[in-house]
Short mmCIF file of C-alpha atoms in Angstrom, two decimals:
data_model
loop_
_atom_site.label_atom_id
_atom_site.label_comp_id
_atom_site.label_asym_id
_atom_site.label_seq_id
_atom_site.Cartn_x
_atom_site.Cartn_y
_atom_site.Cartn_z
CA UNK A 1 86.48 8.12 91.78
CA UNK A 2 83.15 6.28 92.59
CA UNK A 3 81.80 3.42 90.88
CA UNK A 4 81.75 3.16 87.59
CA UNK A 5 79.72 0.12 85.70
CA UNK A 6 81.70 -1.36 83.40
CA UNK A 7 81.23 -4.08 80.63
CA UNK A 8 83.48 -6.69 79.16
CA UNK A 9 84.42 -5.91 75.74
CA UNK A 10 86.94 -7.19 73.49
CA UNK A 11 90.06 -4.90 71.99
CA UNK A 12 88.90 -5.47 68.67
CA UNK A 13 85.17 -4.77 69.42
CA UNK A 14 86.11 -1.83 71.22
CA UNK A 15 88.21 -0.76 68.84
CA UNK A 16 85.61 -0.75 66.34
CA UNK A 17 82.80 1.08 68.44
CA UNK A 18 85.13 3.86 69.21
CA UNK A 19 85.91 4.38 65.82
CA UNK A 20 82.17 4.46 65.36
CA UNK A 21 81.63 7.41 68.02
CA UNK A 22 84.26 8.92 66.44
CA UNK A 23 83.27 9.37 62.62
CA UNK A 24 80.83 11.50 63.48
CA UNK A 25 82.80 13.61 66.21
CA UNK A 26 83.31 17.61 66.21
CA UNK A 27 85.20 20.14 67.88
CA UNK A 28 83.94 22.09 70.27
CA UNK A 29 85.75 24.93 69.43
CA UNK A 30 84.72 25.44 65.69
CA UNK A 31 88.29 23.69 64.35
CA UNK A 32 87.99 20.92 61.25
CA UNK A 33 90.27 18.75 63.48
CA UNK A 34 88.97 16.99 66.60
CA UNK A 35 91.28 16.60 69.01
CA UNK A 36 91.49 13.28 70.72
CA UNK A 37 93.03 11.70 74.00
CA UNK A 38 94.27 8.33 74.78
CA UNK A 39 95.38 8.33 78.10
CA UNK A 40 97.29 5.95 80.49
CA UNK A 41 100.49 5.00 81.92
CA UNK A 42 103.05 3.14 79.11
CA UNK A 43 101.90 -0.48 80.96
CA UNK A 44 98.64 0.73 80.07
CA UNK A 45 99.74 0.83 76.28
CA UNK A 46 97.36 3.83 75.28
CA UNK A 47 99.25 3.92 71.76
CA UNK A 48 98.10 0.46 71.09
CA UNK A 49 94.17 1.24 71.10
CA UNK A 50 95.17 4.47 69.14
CA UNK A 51 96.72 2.67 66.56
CA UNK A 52 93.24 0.52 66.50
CA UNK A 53 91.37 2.98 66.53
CA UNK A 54 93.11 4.90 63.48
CA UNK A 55 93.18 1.15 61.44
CA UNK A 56 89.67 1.57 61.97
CA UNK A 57 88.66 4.74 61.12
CA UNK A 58 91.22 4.26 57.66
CA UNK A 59 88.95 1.66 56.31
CA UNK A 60 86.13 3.32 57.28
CA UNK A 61 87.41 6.56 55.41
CA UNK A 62 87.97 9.13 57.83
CA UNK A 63 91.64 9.94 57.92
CA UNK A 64 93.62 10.25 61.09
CA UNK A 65 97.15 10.71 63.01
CA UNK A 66 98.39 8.62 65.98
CA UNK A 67 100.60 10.83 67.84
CA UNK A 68 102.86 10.20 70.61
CA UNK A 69 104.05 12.04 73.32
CA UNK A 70 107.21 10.14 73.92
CA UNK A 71 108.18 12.42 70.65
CA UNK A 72 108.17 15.69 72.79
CA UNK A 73 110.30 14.60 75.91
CA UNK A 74 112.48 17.33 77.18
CA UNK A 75 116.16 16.79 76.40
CA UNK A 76 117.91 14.32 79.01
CA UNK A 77 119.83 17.29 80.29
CA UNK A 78 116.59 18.80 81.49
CA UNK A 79 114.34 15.97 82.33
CA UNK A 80 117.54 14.43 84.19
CA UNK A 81 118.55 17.70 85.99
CA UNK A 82 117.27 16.08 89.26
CA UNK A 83 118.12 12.70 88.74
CA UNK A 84 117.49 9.64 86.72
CA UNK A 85 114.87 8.59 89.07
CA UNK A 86 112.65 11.62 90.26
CA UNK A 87 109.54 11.23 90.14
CA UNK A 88 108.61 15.18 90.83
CA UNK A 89 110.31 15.67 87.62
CA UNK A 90 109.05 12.93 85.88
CA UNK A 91 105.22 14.46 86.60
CA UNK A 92 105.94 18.06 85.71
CA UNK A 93 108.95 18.47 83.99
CA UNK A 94 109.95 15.21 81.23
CA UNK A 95 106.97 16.09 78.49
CA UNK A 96 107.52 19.57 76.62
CA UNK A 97 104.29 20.93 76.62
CA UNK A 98 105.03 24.06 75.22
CA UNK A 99 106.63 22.14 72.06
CA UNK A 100 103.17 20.41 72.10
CA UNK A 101 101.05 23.32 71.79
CA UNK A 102 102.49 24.80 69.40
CA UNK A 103 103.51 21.69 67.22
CA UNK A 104 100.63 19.45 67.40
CA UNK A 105 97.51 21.96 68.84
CA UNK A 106 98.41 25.08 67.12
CA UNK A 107 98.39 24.20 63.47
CA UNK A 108 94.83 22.64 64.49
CA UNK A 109 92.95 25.54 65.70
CA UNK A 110 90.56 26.99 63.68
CA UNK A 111 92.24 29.16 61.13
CA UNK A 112 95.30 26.45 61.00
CA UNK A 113 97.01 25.12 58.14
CA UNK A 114 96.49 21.34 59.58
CA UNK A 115 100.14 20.60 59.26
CA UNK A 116 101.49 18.42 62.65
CA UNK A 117 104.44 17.28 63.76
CA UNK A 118 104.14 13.89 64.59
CA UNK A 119 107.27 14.18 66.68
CA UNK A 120 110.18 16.59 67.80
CA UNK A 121 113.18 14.56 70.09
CA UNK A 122 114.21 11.19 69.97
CA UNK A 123 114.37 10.74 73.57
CA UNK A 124 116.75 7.65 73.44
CA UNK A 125 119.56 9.15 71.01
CA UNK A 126 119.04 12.61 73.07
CA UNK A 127 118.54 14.30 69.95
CA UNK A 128 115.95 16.47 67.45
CA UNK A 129 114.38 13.69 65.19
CA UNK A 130 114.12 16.25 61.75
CA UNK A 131 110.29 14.21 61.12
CA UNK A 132 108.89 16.01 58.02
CA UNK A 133 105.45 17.78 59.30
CA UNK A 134 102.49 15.69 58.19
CA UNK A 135 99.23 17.59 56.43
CA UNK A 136 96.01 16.45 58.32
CA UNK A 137 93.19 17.23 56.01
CA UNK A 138 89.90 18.74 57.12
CA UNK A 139 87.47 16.61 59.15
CA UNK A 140 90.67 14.40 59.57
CA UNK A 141 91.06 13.44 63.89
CA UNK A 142 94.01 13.89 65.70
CA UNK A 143 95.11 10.99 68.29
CA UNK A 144 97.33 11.71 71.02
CA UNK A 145 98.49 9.28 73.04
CA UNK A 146 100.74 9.10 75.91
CA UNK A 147 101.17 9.25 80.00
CA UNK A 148 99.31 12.21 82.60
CA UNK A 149 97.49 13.81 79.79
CA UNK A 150 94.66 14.95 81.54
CA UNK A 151 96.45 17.56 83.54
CA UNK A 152 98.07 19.87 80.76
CA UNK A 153 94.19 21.51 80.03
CA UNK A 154 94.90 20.04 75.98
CA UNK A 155 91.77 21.07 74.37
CA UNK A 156 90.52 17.59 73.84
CA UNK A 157 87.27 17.07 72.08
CA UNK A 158 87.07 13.55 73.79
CA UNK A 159 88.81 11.95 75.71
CA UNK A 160 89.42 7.79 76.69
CA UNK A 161 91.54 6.72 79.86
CA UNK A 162 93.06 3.44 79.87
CA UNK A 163 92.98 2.61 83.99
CA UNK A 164 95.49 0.18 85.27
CA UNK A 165 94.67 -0.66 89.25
CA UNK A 166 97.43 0.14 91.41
CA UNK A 167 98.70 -4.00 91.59
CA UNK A 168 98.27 -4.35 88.01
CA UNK A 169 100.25 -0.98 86.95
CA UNK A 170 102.78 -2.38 89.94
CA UNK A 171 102.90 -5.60 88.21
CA UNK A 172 102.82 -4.54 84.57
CA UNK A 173 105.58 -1.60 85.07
CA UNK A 174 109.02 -2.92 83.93
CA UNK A 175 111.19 -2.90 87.43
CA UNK A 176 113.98 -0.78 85.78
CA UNK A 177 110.72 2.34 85.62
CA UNK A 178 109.15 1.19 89.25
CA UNK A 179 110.49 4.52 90.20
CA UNK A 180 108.09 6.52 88.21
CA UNK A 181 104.75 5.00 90.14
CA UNK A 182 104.55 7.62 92.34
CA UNK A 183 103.57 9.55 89.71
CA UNK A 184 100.95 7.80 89.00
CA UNK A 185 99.90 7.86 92.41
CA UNK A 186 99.90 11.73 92.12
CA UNK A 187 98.05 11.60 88.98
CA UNK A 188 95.30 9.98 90.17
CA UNK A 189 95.20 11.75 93.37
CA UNK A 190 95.45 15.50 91.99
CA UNK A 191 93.42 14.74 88.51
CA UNK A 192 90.92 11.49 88.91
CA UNK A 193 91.73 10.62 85.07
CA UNK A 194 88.89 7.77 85.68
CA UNK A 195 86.36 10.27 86.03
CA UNK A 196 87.70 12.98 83.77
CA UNK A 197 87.72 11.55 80.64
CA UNK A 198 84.77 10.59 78.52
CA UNK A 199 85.65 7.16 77.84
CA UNK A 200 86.89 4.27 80.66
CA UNK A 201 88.95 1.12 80.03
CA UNK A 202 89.97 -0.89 82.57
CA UNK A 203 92.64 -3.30 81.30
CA UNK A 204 94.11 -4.99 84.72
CA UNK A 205 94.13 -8.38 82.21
CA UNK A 206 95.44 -7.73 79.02
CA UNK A 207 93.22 -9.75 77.52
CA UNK A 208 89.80 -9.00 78.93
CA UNK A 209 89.64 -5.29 78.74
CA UNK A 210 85.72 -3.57 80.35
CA UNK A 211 84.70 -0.27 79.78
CA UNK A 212 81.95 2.06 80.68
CA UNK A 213 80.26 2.59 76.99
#
């Protein structure tokens, strides 16, 4: 990735101007939900600016759902098969991108009935959660959030990458999950999410996120 300019913004300012490029936002593909990305390791905490973002657009009256894709790991005795610590596996084999197709992208193509599953396995008791489907009205935005996004071909209609620097996501990343920054390394190697996505955050400090606008 080249360079990028960015500014220095503040997490509630920035929540509030995506939320403002978002309220008018449409799909490209004719369906009443757009389909957004929030991208960027867990350090990174994607979900938080989601979760902004939807507070946002709720007062401003356009209804949304945060979903996460630590909901649609792969049972343990899959996404384990090679190991606790695998990285390979980690990167191509722990999210269950079929389950996400057809639970949280199918029901919003156009000619779907809008009704998503916000989440499918509870990756920590190793089992299906039961969560009751949730009815996203027309016009309403979907938010996905979650790790390596930008290489499953999702059909986002925009998408925002939360970049950590290789020291700060080295720094940031609990040591008990050290062993998953080669993936990271891969991801960034085989995909350039800093240049694929529409929207770039760079939050090496916490507290003094920049992005490119």
């Amino acid at each position: 990735m080249g360079p990028v300019r960015l500014e220095a913004i503040t997490w509630e300012r920035l929540g509030d101007l995506l939320a403002d490029r978002l309220l008018d936002l449409k799909s490209a593909d004719g369906s009443p939900w757009p389909r957004i990305a929030f991208d960027g390791a867990p350090a990174a905490r994607p979900g938080d600016l989601a979760q902004r973002v939807s507070d946002v657009l709720g007062i401003r009256g356009r209804p949304s759902l945060v979903v996460g894709t630590e909901g649609f790991l792969r049972p343990a005795s899959v996404r384990l098969e090679h190991g606790h610590q695998d990285p390979d596996s980690y990167y191509d084999g722990w999210l269950d991108t079929g389950a996400v197709w057809r639970e949280v992208f199918g029901p919003l193509e156009p000619g779907g009935d809008g009704r998503v599953l916000p989440d499918l396995w509870d990756p920590v008791a190793d089992r299906a959660t039961r969560s009751p489907y949730v009815p996203l009205p027309p016009g309403g935005l979907m938010l996905l959030h979650g790790p390596l996004l930008l290489r499953h071909w999702f059909p986002f209609d925009l998408s925002v990458h939360v970049l950590l620097s290789p020291g700060a996501l080295r720094r940031r990343t609990p040591e008990p999950e050290q062993w998953t920054l080669p993936a990271f390394e891969r991801y960034e190697a085989e995909t350039d999410p800093g240049a694929a996505a529409d929207v770039l955050i760079r939050a090496d400090d916490p507290r003094h996120p920049a992005w490119n606008g």
